[in-house]
PDB file of C-alpha atoms and ligand atoms in Angstrom:
ATOM      1  CA  UNK A  24      32.046 -26.614  19.001  1.00 40.00           C
ATOM      2  CA  UNK A  25      28.775 -27.875  17.471  1.00 44.00           C
ATOM      3  CA  UNK A  26      27.685 -31.437  17.925  1.00 45.00           C
ATOM      4  CA  UNK A  27      27.795 -33.674  14.886  1.00 50.00           C
ATOM      5  CA  UNK A  28      24.086 -33.847  14.157  1.00 48.00           C
ATOM      6  CA  UNK A  29      22.408 -34.552  10.843  1.00 52.00           C
ATOM      7  CA  UNK A  30      20.410 -31.376  10.099  1.00 56.00           C
ATOM      8  CA  UNK A  31      18.736 -32.631   6.945  1.00 63.00           C
ATOM      9  CA  UNK A  32      14.971 -32.799   7.219  1.00 68.00           C
ATOM     10  CA  UNK A  33      13.248 -35.976   8.311  1.00 68.00           C
ATOM     11  CA  UNK A  34       9.605 -36.580   7.564  1.00 64.00           C
ATOM     12  CA  UNK A  35       6.883 -39.054   8.152  1.00 61.00           C
ATOM     13  CA  UNK A  36       5.710 -41.195   5.240  1.00 57.00           C
ATOM     14  CA  UNK A  37       2.956 -38.774   4.304  1.00 66.00           C
ATOM     15  CA  UNK A  38       5.650 -36.399   3.011  1.00 68.00           C
ATOM     16  CA  UNK A  39       5.414 -38.398  -0.242  1.00 77.00           C
ATOM     17  CA  UNK A  40       2.681 -36.137  -1.455  1.00 86.00           C
ATOM     18  CA  UNK A  41       5.137 -33.190  -1.495  1.00 93.00           C
ATOM     19  CA  UNK A  42       7.721 -35.041  -3.595  1.00 93.00           C
ATOM     20  CA  UNK A  43       7.931 -36.650  -7.007  1.00 93.00           C
ATOM     21  CA  UNK A  44       7.432 -40.394  -6.609  1.00 91.00           C
ATOM     22  CA  UNK A  45      10.565 -42.216  -5.500  1.00 89.00           C
ATOM     23  CA  UNK A  46      12.551 -38.997  -4.956  1.00 91.00           C
ATOM     24  CA  UNK A  47      13.043 -36.374  -2.285  1.00 89.00           C
ATOM     25  CA  UNK A  48      12.596 -33.575  -4.835  1.00 94.00           C
ATOM     26  CA  UNK A  49       9.694 -31.314  -3.980  1.00 95.00           C
ATOM     27  CA  UNK A  50       7.007 -31.099  -6.661  1.00 96.00           C
ATOM     28  CA  UNK A  51       7.355 -27.691  -8.187  1.00 97.00           C
ATOM     29  CA  UNK A  52       5.817 -25.368 -10.759  1.00 98.00           C
ATOM     30  CA  UNK A  53       9.017 -25.455 -12.784  1.00 97.00           C
ATOM     31  CA  UNK A  54       8.763 -29.238 -13.253  1.00 97.00           C
ATOM     32  CA  UNK A  55      12.378 -29.587 -12.103  1.00 98.00           C
ATOM     33  CA  UNK A  56      13.152 -33.126 -10.964  1.00 96.00           C
ATOM     34  CA  UNK A  57      16.783 -32.649 -10.023  1.00 96.00           C
ATOM     35  CA  UNK A  58      17.340 -31.538  -6.419  1.00 95.00           C
ATOM     36  CA  UNK A  59      20.369 -29.336  -7.105  1.00 96.00           C
ATOM     37  CA  UNK A  60      18.660 -27.615 -10.029  1.00 98.00           C
ATOM     38  CA  UNK A  61      15.570 -27.058  -7.926  1.00 98.00           C
ATOM     39  CA  UNK A  62      17.669 -25.708  -5.044  1.00 97.00           C
ATOM     40  CA  UNK A  63      19.312 -23.170  -7.342  1.00 97.00           C
ATOM     41  CA  UNK A  64      16.144 -22.166  -9.170  1.00 98.00           C
ATOM     42  CA  UNK A  65      14.200 -21.817  -5.938  1.00 97.00           C
ATOM     43  CA  UNK A  66      16.971 -19.619  -4.447  1.00 97.00           C
ATOM     44  CA  UNK A  67      17.008 -17.388  -7.564  1.00 98.00           C
ATOM     45  CA  UNK A  68      13.255 -16.897  -7.719  1.00 98.00           C
ATOM     46  CA  UNK A  69      12.873 -16.322  -3.995  1.00 98.00           C
ATOM     47  CA  UNK A  70      15.846 -13.936  -3.902  1.00 97.00           C
ATOM     48  CA  UNK A  71      14.178 -11.715  -6.517  1.00 98.00           C
ATOM     49  CA  UNK A  72      10.892 -11.813  -4.581  1.00 98.00           C
ATOM     50  CA  UNK A  73      12.750 -11.190  -1.287  1.00 97.00           C
ATOM     51  CA  UNK A  74      14.375  -8.063  -2.717  1.00 97.00           C
ATOM     52  CA  UNK A  75      10.990  -6.834  -3.974  1.00 97.00           C
ATOM     53  CA  UNK A  76       9.468  -7.253  -0.511  1.00 96.00           C
ATOM     54  CA  UNK A  77      12.347  -5.361   1.088  1.00 92.00           C
ATOM     55  CA  UNK A  78      11.403  -2.385  -1.078  1.00 94.00           C
ATOM     56  CA  UNK A  79       7.629  -2.777  -0.767  1.00 94.00           C
ATOM     57  CA  UNK A  80       6.712  -4.888   2.287  1.00 94.00           C
ATOM     58  CA  UNK A  81       3.426  -6.719   2.685  1.00 96.00           C
ATOM     59  CA  UNK A  82       1.458  -4.854   5.300  1.00 93.00           C
ATOM     60  CA  UNK A  83       0.023  -7.047   7.990  1.00 96.00           C
ATOM     61  CA  UNK A  84      -0.524  -7.553  11.701  1.00 97.00           C
ATOM     62  CA  UNK A  85       2.321 -10.014  12.332  1.00 98.00           C
ATOM     63  CA  UNK A  86      -0.140 -12.857  12.688  1.00 98.00           C
ATOM     64  CA  UNK A  87       0.348 -16.259  11.102  1.00 98.00           C
ATOM     65  CA  UNK A  88      -1.769 -14.995   8.183  1.00 98.00           C
ATOM     66  CA  UNK A  89       0.800 -12.238   7.691  1.00 98.00           C
ATOM     67  CA  UNK A  90       3.696 -14.725   7.690  1.00 98.00           C
ATOM     68  CA  UNK A  91       1.756 -16.912   5.258  1.00 98.00           C
ATOM     69  CA  UNK A  92       1.339 -13.958   2.912  1.00 98.00           C
ATOM     70  CA  UNK A  93       5.084 -13.322   3.032  1.00 98.00           C
ATOM     71  CA  UNK A  94       5.809 -16.995   2.296  1.00 98.00           C
ATOM     72  CA  UNK A  95       3.252 -17.034  -0.505  1.00 98.00           C
ATOM     73  CA  UNK A  96       4.830 -14.026  -2.144  1.00 98.00           C
ATOM     74  CA  UNK A  97       8.367 -15.428  -1.815  1.00 98.00           C
ATOM     75  CA  UNK A  98       7.611 -18.871  -3.233  1.00 98.00           C
ATOM     76  CA  UNK A  99       4.727 -18.163  -5.614  1.00 98.00           C
ATOM     77  CA  UNK A 100       6.875 -18.988  -8.654  1.00 98.00           C
ATOM     78  CA  UNK A 101       7.982 -22.346  -7.350  1.00 98.00           C
ATOM     79  CA  UNK A 102       5.449 -24.137  -5.156  1.00 98.00           C
ATOM     80  CA  UNK A 103       1.660 -24.577  -5.378  1.00 97.00           C
ATOM     81  CA  UNK A 104       1.635 -24.668  -1.580  1.00 97.00           C
ATOM     82  CA  UNK A 105       3.379 -21.288  -1.148  1.00 98.00           C
ATOM     83  CA  UNK A 106       1.779 -19.665   1.884  1.00 98.00           C
ATOM     84  CA  UNK A 107       0.076 -22.906   2.926  1.00 98.00           C
ATOM     85  CA  UNK A 108       0.819 -24.508   6.280  1.00 98.00           C
ATOM     86  CA  UNK A 109       2.618 -27.836   6.102  1.00 96.00           C
ATOM     87  CA  UNK A 110       0.611 -30.990   6.596  1.00 95.00           C
ATOM     88  CA  UNK A 111       3.527 -33.186   7.611  1.00 93.00           C
ATOM     89  CA  UNK A 112       5.576 -33.260  10.804  1.00 93.00           C
ATOM     90  CA  UNK A 113       9.254 -32.441  10.284  1.00 92.00           C
ATOM     91  CA  UNK A 114      12.458 -32.594  12.254  1.00 92.00           C
ATOM     92  CA  UNK A 115      16.082 -31.649  11.688  1.00 91.00           C
ATOM     93  CA  UNK A 116      17.654 -33.154  14.742  1.00 88.00           C
ATOM     94  CA  UNK A 117      15.238 -30.708  16.423  1.00 89.00           C
ATOM     95  CA  UNK A 118      11.603 -31.800  16.269  1.00 94.00           C
ATOM     96  CA  UNK A 119       9.587 -28.826  15.082  1.00 97.00           C
ATOM     97  CA  UNK A 120       6.036 -28.023  16.176  1.00 97.00           C
ATOM     98  CA  UNK A 121       3.539 -30.793  15.420  1.00 97.00           C
ATOM     99  CA  UNK A 122       1.196 -29.869  12.579  1.00 97.00           C
ATOM    100  CA  UNK A 123      -1.893 -29.768  14.773  1.00 97.00           C
ATOM    101  CA  UNK A 124      -0.326 -27.156  17.094  1.00 98.00           C
ATOM    102  CA  UNK A 125       1.101 -24.737  14.511  1.00 98.00           C
ATOM    103  CA  UNK A 126      -1.744 -22.229  14.581  1.00 98.00           C
ATOM    104  CA  UNK A 127      -2.157 -22.165  18.357  1.00 98.00           C
ATOM    105  CA  UNK A 128       1.598 -21.907  18.974  1.00 98.00           C
ATOM    106  CA  UNK A 129       1.940 -19.056  16.521  1.00 98.00           C
ATOM    107  CA  UNK A 130      -0.957 -17.241  18.126  1.00 98.00           C
ATOM    108  CA  UNK A 131       0.912 -17.314  21.437  1.00 98.00           C
ATOM    109  CA  UNK A 132       3.801 -15.404  19.817  1.00 98.00           C
ATOM    110  CA  UNK A 133       1.388 -13.091  18.050  1.00 98.00           C
ATOM    111  CA  UNK A 134      -0.328 -12.230  21.341  1.00 98.00           C
ATOM    112  CA  UNK A 135       3.079 -11.758  23.008  1.00 98.00           C
ATOM    113  CA  UNK A 136       3.930  -9.231  20.298  1.00 98.00           C
ATOM    114  CA  UNK A 137       0.539  -7.582  20.454  1.00 98.00           C
ATOM    115  CA  UNK A 138       0.918  -7.017  24.208  1.00 98.00           C
ATOM    116  CA  UNK A 139       4.225  -5.309  23.479  1.00 98.00           C
ATOM    117  CA  UNK A 140       2.717  -3.118  20.760  1.00 98.00           C
ATOM    118  CA  UNK A 141       4.653  -5.137  18.160  1.00 98.00           C
ATOM    119  CA  UNK A 142       7.903  -3.759  19.669  1.00 98.00           C
ATOM    120  CA  UNK A 143       7.085  -0.304  18.304  1.00 97.00           C
ATOM    121  CA  UNK A 144       8.034   1.400  21.570  1.00 97.00           C
ATOM    122  CA  UNK A 145      11.410  -0.303  22.022  1.00 98.00           C
ATOM    123  CA  UNK A 146      14.185   2.228  21.667  1.00 97.00           C
ATOM    124  CA  UNK A 147      17.054   0.364  23.285  1.00 97.00           C
ATOM    125  CA  UNK A 148      19.143  -1.780  20.941  1.00 97.00           C
ATOM    126  CA  UNK A 149      19.917  -4.470  23.526  1.00 98.00           C
ATOM    127  CA  UNK A 150      16.250  -4.767  24.442  1.00 98.00           C
ATOM    128  CA  UNK A 151      15.316  -4.975  20.745  1.00 98.00           C
ATOM    129  CA  UNK A 152      17.908  -7.715  20.200  1.00 98.00           C
ATOM    130  CA  UNK A 153      16.532  -9.659  23.155  1.00 98.00           C
ATOM    131  CA  UNK A 154      12.942  -9.389  22.002  1.00 98.00           C
ATOM    132  CA  UNK A 155      13.724 -10.278  18.387  1.00 98.00           C
ATOM    133  CA  UNK A 156      15.826 -13.262  19.536  1.00 98.00           C
ATOM    134  CA  UNK A 157      12.868 -14.613  21.435  1.00 98.00           C
ATOM    135  CA  UNK A 158      10.448 -14.042  18.547  1.00 98.00           C
ATOM    136  CA  UNK A 159      12.691 -15.548  15.878  1.00 98.00           C
ATOM    137  CA  UNK A 160      13.696 -18.481  18.110  1.00 98.00           C
ATOM    138  CA  UNK A 161      10.045 -19.315  18.748  1.00 98.00           C
ATOM    139  CA  UNK A 162       8.807 -18.838  15.177  1.00 98.00           C
ATOM    140  CA  UNK A 163      11.657 -21.023  13.945  1.00 98.00           C
ATOM    141  CA  UNK A 164      10.526 -23.766  16.306  1.00 98.00           C
ATOM    142  CA  UNK A 165       7.047 -23.587  14.802  1.00 98.00           C
ATOM    143  CA  UNK A 166       8.473 -23.925  11.267  1.00 98.00           C
ATOM    144  CA  UNK A 167       5.003 -23.508   9.672  1.00 98.00           C
ATOM    145  CA  UNK A 168       5.990 -24.444   6.132  1.00 98.00           C
ATOM    146  CA  UNK A 169       7.328 -27.508   4.414  1.00 96.00           C
ATOM    147  CA  UNK A 170      10.278 -25.448   3.103  1.00 96.00           C
ATOM    148  CA  UNK A 171      11.329 -21.795   3.068  1.00 98.00           C
ATOM    149  CA  UNK A 172      10.813 -21.055   6.761  1.00 98.00           C
ATOM    150  CA  UNK A 173      14.153 -19.288   7.178  1.00 98.00           C
ATOM    151  CA  UNK A 174      13.561 -16.790   4.403  1.00 98.00           C
ATOM    152  CA  UNK A 175       9.958 -16.055   5.376  1.00 98.00           C
ATOM    153  CA  UNK A 176      10.765 -15.560   9.052  1.00 98.00           C
ATOM    154  CA  UNK A 177      13.762 -13.328   8.360  1.00 98.00           C
ATOM    155  CA  UNK A 178      11.530 -11.036   6.273  1.00 97.00           C
ATOM    156  CA  UNK A 179       8.932 -11.045   9.019  1.00 98.00           C
ATOM    157  CA  UNK A 180      11.630  -9.917  11.484  1.00 98.00           C
ATOM    158  CA  UNK A 181      12.869  -7.261   9.043  1.00 97.00           C
ATOM    159  CA  UNK A 182       9.312  -5.954   8.886  1.00 97.00           C
ATOM    160  CA  UNK A 183       9.045  -5.818  12.678  1.00 97.00           C
ATOM    161  CA  UNK A 184      12.125  -3.571  12.650  1.00 97.00           C
ATOM    162  CA  UNK A 185      10.683  -1.479   9.845  1.00 95.00           C
ATOM    163  CA  UNK A 186       7.517  -1.090  11.877  1.00 95.00           C
ATOM    164  CA  UNK A 187       9.558   0.100  14.876  1.00 97.00           C
ATOM    165  CA  UNK A 188      11.337   2.634  12.684  1.00 96.00           C
ATOM    166  CA  UNK A 189      14.504   2.983  14.807  1.00 97.00           C
ATOM    167  CA  UNK A 190      16.265  -0.195  13.683  1.00 97.00           C
ATOM    168  CA  UNK A 191      17.166  -2.144  10.588  1.00 96.00           C
ATOM    169  CA  UNK A 192      18.299  -5.719  10.610  1.00 97.00           C
ATOM    170  CA  UNK A 193      20.851  -6.990   8.143  1.00 97.00           C
ATOM    171  CA  UNK A 194      21.080 -10.767   8.437  1.00 98.00           C
ATOM    172  CA  UNK A 195      24.056 -10.878   6.095  1.00 97.00           C
ATOM    173  CA  UNK A 196      26.218  -9.716   9.061  1.00 98.00           C
ATOM    174  CA  UNK A 197      25.746 -13.208  10.544  1.00 98.00           C
ATOM    175  CA  UNK A 198      26.853 -16.487   9.032  1.00 98.00           C
ATOM    176  CA  UNK A 199      24.554 -19.417   8.326  1.00 96.00           C
ATOM    177  CA  UNK A 200      26.459 -21.366  10.997  1.00 98.00           C
ATOM    178  CA  UNK A 201      25.770 -18.649  13.556  1.00 98.00           C
ATOM    179  CA  UNK A 202      22.085 -18.691  12.642  1.00 98.00           C
ATOM    180  CA  UNK A 203      21.974 -22.469  12.878  1.00 97.00           C
ATOM    181  CA  UNK A 204      23.658 -22.550  16.285  1.00 98.00           C
ATOM    182  CA  UNK A 205      21.403 -19.763  17.553  1.00 98.00           C
ATOM    183  CA  UNK A 206      18.337 -21.632  16.245  1.00 98.00           C
ATOM    184  CA  UNK A 207      19.396 -24.934  17.814  1.00 97.00           C
ATOM    185  CA  UNK A 208      20.077 -23.226  21.152  1.00 98.00           C
ATOM    186  CA  UNK A 209      16.733 -21.415  20.983  1.00 98.00           C
ATOM    187  CA  UNK A 210      15.020 -24.766  20.510  1.00 97.00           C
ATOM    188  CA  UNK A 211      15.895 -25.474  24.151  1.00 96.00           C
ATOM    189  CA  UNK A 212      14.985 -21.920  25.215  1.00 97.00           C
ATOM    190  CA  UNK A 213      18.561 -20.696  25.328  1.00 98.00           C
ATOM    191  CA  UNK A 214      18.388 -17.395  23.451  1.00 98.00           C
ATOM    192  CA  UNK A 215      21.896 -16.081  24.181  1.00 98.00           C
ATOM    193  CA  UNK A 216      23.385 -16.930  20.785  1.00 98.00           C
ATOM    194  CA  UNK A 217      20.352 -15.512  19.010  1.00 98.00           C
ATOM    195  CA  UNK A 218      20.648 -12.295  21.054  1.00 98.00           C
ATOM    196  CA  UNK A 219      24.340 -12.046  20.128  1.00 98.00           C
ATOM    197  CA  UNK A 220      23.407 -12.604  16.479  1.00 98.00           C
ATOM    198  CA  UNK A 221      20.926  -9.737  16.628  1.00 98.00           C
ATOM    199  CA  UNK A 222      23.460  -7.490  18.323  1.00 98.00           C
ATOM    200  CA  UNK A 223      25.619  -8.086  15.243  1.00 98.00           C
ATOM    201  CA  UNK A 224      22.813  -7.575  12.762  1.00 98.00           C
ATOM    202  CA  UNK A 225      20.804  -4.720  14.241  1.00 98.00           C
ATOM    203  CA  UNK A 226      21.644  -1.284  12.950  1.00 96.00           C
ATOM    204  CA  UNK A 227      20.333   1.926  14.495  1.00 95.00           C
ATOM    205  CA  UNK A 228      18.904   4.276  11.927  1.00 93.00           C
ATOM    206  CA  UNK A 229      20.102   7.861  11.920  1.00 78.00           C
TER     207      UNK A 229
HETATM  208  N1  LIG B  30      18.197 -28.449  13.979  1.00 80.10           N
HETATM  209  C1  LIG B  30      17.668 -27.238  13.898  1.00 80.10           C
HETATM  210  N2  LIG B  30      17.062 -26.702  14.977  1.00 80.10           N
HETATM  211  C2  LIG B  30      16.518 -25.474  14.913  1.00 80.10           C
HETATM  212  N3  LIG B  30      16.530 -24.713  13.799  1.00 80.10           N
HETATM  213  C3  LIG B  30      17.115 -25.190  12.694  1.00 80.10           C
HETATM  214  C4  LIG B  30      17.720 -26.492  12.674  1.00 80.10           C
HETATM  215  N4  LIG B  30      18.219 -26.693  11.450  1.00 80.10           N
HETATM  216  C5  LIG B  30      17.964 -25.583  10.730  1.00 80.10           C
HETATM  217  N5  LIG B  30      17.307 -24.680  11.482  1.00 80.10           N
HETATM  218  C6  LIG B  30      16.869 -23.340  11.070  1.00 80.10           C
HETATM  219  O1  LIG B  30      15.822 -23.481  10.120  1.00 80.10           O
HETATM  220  C7  LIG B  30      15.859 -22.358   9.235  1.00 80.10           C
HETATM  221  C8  LIG B  30      15.800 -22.857   7.820  1.00 80.10           C
HETATM  222  O2  LIG B  30      14.547 -23.442   7.589  1.00 80.10           O
HETATM  223  P1  LIG B  30      14.112 -23.842   6.101  1.00 80.10           P
HETATM  224  O3  LIG B  30      15.142 -24.740   5.518  1.00 80.10           O
HETATM  225  O4  LIG B  30      12.688 -24.259   6.111  1.00 80.10           O
HETATM  226  O5  LIG B  30      14.183 -22.392   5.419  1.00 80.10           O
HETATM  227  P2  LIG B  30      14.878 -21.925   4.091  1.00 80.10           P
HETATM  228  O6  LIG B  30      14.387 -20.545   3.833  1.00 80.10           O
HETATM  229  O7  LIG B  30      14.636 -22.963   3.031  1.00 80.10           O
HETATM  230  O8  LIG B  30      16.426 -21.954   4.459  1.00 80.10           O
HETATM  231  P3  LIG B  30      17.488 -20.806   4.794  1.00 80.10           P
HETATM  232  O9  LIG B  30      17.164 -20.234   6.172  1.00 80.10           O
HETATM  233  O10 LIG B  30      18.806 -21.558   4.811  1.00 80.10           O
HETATM  234  O11 LIG B  30      17.405 -19.761   3.709  1.00 80.10           O
HETATM  235  C9  LIG B  30      17.172 -21.583   9.508  1.00 80.10           C
HETATM  236  O12 LIG B  30      16.877 -20.434  10.251  1.00 80.10           O
HETATM  237  C10 LIG B  30      17.964 -22.572  10.370  1.00 80.10           C
HETATM  238  O13 LIG B  30      18.803 -21.898  11.266  1.00 80.10           O
END
């Protein structure tokens, strides 16, 4: 049973620069000033871009630059700051990485992956689930962007699987609640729920 925590974002005052004055609506290229309309439009645009990247991924070295390129592609229609690291500290019950540590913290994960040849040699499904759970749990805690972290990091993970060649990951096999619980648990270095989520979502290719 999940604790009753408010998972909406909280920001410091300097978040104002991301939003239209007096609102919590993110400034956007579509000039939408209604939060529900923006939510829907942003989902539609990013879904189309997400599908395009699934067909033709952005090649990269799984560095923060690579993740930024993915985010930029996904949100290019909606936000000027697509692909740009956030400049405001954020929390959702969980306090995410402080702005000044984002690059260094991501580099730790990048080096971890590099040492493991970007998981290219993993052939065991359980081992792959364990490694991906760690990577996603940690990247989620970094939360490099003001919005759109979930979508960008899921694509990044899909591309890690693609790079391995033996596995595919289909996140639609897990619910949003399962992802949320797994993410919250991972924030205190408990990766069990995230591993279980990957065991549900990882498919072995023929
Ligand atoms: N309290 C929390 N602790 C840790 N992770 C959280 C928390 N609340 C949400 N998350 C995770 O943050 C991610 C969503 O981040 P964000 O809202 O920036 O991305 P999004 O792409 O806009 O959303 P979504 O993942 O719903 O498509 C999800 O993976 C979610 O599980």
